[in-house]
Each structure stands twice: as structure tokens, then as C-alpha cells.
Coordinates of C-alpha atoms in Angstrom, one line a residue:
X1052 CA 0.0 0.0 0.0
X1053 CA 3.1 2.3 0.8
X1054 CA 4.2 2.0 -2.5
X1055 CA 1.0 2.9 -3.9
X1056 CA 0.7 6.1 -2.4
X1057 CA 4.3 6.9 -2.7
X1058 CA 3.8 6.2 -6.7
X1059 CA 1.1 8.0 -6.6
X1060 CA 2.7 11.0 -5.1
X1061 CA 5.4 11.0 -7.3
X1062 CA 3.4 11.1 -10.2
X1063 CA 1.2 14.2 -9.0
X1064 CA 5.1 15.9 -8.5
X1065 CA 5.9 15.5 -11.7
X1066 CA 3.0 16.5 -13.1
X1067 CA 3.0 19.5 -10.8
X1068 CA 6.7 20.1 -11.9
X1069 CA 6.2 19.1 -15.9
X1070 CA 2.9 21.7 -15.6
X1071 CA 5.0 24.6 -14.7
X1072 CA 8.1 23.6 -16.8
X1073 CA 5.6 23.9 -19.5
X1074 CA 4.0 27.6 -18.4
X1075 CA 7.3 28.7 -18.6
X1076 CA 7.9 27.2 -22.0
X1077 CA 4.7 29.1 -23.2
X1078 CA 6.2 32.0 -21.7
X1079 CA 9.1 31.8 -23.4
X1080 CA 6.9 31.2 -26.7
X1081 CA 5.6 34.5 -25.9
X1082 CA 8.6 36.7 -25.2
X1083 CA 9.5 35.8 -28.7
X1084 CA 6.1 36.2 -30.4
X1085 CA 4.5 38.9 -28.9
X1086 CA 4.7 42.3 -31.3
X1087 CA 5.2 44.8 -28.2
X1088 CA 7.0 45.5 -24.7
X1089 CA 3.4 45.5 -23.2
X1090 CA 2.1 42.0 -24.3
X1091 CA 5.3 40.8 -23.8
X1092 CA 6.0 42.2 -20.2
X1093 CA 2.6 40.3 -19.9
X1094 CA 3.5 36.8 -21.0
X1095 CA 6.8 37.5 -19.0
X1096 CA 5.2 37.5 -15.7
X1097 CA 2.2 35.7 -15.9
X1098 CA 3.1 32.5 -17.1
X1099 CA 6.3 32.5 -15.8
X1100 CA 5.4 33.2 -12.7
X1101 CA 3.2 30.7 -12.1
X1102 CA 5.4 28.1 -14.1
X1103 CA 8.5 28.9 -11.4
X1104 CA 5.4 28.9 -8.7
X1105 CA 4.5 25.4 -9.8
X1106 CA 8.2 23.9 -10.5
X1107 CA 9.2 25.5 -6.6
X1108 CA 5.6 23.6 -5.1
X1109 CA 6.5 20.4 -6.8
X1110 CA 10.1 20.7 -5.3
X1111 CA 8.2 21.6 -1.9
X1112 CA 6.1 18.8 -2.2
X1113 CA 8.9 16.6 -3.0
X1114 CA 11.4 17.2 -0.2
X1115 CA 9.0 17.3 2.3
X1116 CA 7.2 14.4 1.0
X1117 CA 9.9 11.4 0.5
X1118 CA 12.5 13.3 2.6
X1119 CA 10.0 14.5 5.3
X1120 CA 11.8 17.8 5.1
X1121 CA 10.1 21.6 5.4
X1122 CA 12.6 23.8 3.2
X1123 CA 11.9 27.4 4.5
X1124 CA 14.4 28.2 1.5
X1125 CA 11.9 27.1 -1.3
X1126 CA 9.2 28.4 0.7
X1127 CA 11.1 31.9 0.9
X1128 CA 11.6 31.2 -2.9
X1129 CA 7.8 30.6 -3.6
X1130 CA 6.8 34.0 -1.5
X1131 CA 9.5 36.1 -3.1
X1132 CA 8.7 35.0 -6.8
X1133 CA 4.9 35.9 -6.3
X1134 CA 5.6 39.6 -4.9
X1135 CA 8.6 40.8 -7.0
X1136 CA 8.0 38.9 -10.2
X1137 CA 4.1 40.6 -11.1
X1138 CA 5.9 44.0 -9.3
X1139 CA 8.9 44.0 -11.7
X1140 CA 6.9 43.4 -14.7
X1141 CA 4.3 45.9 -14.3
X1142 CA 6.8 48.7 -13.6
X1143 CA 9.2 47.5 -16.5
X1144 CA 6.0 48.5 -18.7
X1145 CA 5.1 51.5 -16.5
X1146 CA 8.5 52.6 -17.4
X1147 CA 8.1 51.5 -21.0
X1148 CA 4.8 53.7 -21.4
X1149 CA 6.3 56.7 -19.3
X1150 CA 9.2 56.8 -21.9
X1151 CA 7.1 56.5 -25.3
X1152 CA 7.2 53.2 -26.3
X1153 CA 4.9 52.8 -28.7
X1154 CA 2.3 50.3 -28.7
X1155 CA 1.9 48.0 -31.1
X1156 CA 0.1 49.4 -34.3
X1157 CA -2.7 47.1 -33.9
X1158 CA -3.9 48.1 -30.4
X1159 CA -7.6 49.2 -29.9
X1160 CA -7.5 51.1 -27.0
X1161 CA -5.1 53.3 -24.6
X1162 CA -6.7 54.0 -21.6
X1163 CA -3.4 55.5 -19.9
X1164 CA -3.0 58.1 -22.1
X1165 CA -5.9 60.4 -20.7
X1166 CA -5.1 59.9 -17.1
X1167 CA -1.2 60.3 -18.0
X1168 CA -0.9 63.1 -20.5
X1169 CA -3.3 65.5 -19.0
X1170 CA -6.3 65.1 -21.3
X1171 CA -9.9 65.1 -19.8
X1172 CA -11.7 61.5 -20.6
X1173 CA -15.2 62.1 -22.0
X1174 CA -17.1 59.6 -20.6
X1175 CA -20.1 59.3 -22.3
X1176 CA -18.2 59.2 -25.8
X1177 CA -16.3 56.5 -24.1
X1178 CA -20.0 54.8 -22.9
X1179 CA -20.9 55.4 -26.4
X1180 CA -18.3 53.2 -27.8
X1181 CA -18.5 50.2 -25.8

């Protein structure tokens, strides 16, 4: 019966581990395909945040599983991916819109610009539209 479950939790693991290897794969798929800094800064935390998320919680699971080992390192790990990875991301694009990036050619919409170049939003033109 031990081996059962033991089988058994080494399978969910690696499924855990082969789930976030493969967000971060997509991720990767993304940096390269995306048109613009803003979709890309996007895929870039996102994805891979929960992919390294996953791949630490599988490495979690695992040590303290079949080693019956708590590892306050890749629990410090998990915590400090999930606050500075979304963090870093969204300011990389903040500082990419402050400093005129342009977005990509095909965008519909830029709700920054009114609230960050000084214009007034009209909001029943905007009601209007949608």
C-alpha cells in the first residue's frame, strides 16, 4: 500500500513540476512572439510566474514528501517569486509607457493616455463606444 501512495505522489510531482516547466515554456513562446514591450511584459510575468510557482511547489512537495523535510528556503523562494515577479513586470511596462514606447500598431485602446498626458476623458463618448 506504501508504494501505492508513494507512486502516486510521485506522479502528482511530476505532473505539478512538468505543468510549470511547460508555463514557462509558453512564456518563453511569448517573449518571442508577442509584437510589443506591453504583451510581452505580460507573457513574462504571468506565465512565468506561475510556471517557477509550480516547478518550486512540486520541489516543496517533494522534499517534504519522500525526505519528510520543510525547506523554508523554497518556501522563501515561492513567497518572493509571487511579490517581485508581477511587481517587476508591471513597472518594466510602466517605465516603458512613461518613456514613449509605442504600442503596437494594432492596439484598440489606450486607456493611460488620458489619465497620464493630462487630457480630460469624456465619458459618455467613451460609454458610447462600448
Amino acid at each position: 500500500m506504501k508504494e501505492i501512495v508513494d507512486g502516486t505522489a510521485g506522479i502528482v510531482i511530476g505532473l505539478i513540476v512538468l505543468m510549470g516547466a511547460l508555463l514557462s515554456a509558453f512564456s518563453a513562446f511569448g517573449l518571442i512572439r508577442l509584437p510589443d514591450v506591453y504583451l510581452r511584459a505580460h507573457a513574462a510575468t504571468k506565465s512565468t510566474t506561475l510556471g517557477v510557482l509550480c516547478v518550486l511547489s512540486g520541489t516543496f512537495l517533494f522534499f517534504w514528501y519522500f525526505d519528510n523535510y520543510i525547506s523554508a528556503r523554497v518556501l522563501l523562494g515561492i513567497v518572493f517569486v509571487f511579490i517581485t515577479a508581477p511587481v517587476a513586470g508591471h513597472l518594466n511596462a510602466r517605465a516603458a509607457y512613461r518613456t514613449d514606447v509605442p504600442l503596437w500598431e494594432q492596439s484598440v485602446q489606450d486607456e493611460l493616455e488620458p489619465l497620464l498626458k493630462g487630457k480630460k476623458v469624456n465619458h459618455e463618448a467613451k460609454d458610447m463606444m462600448e
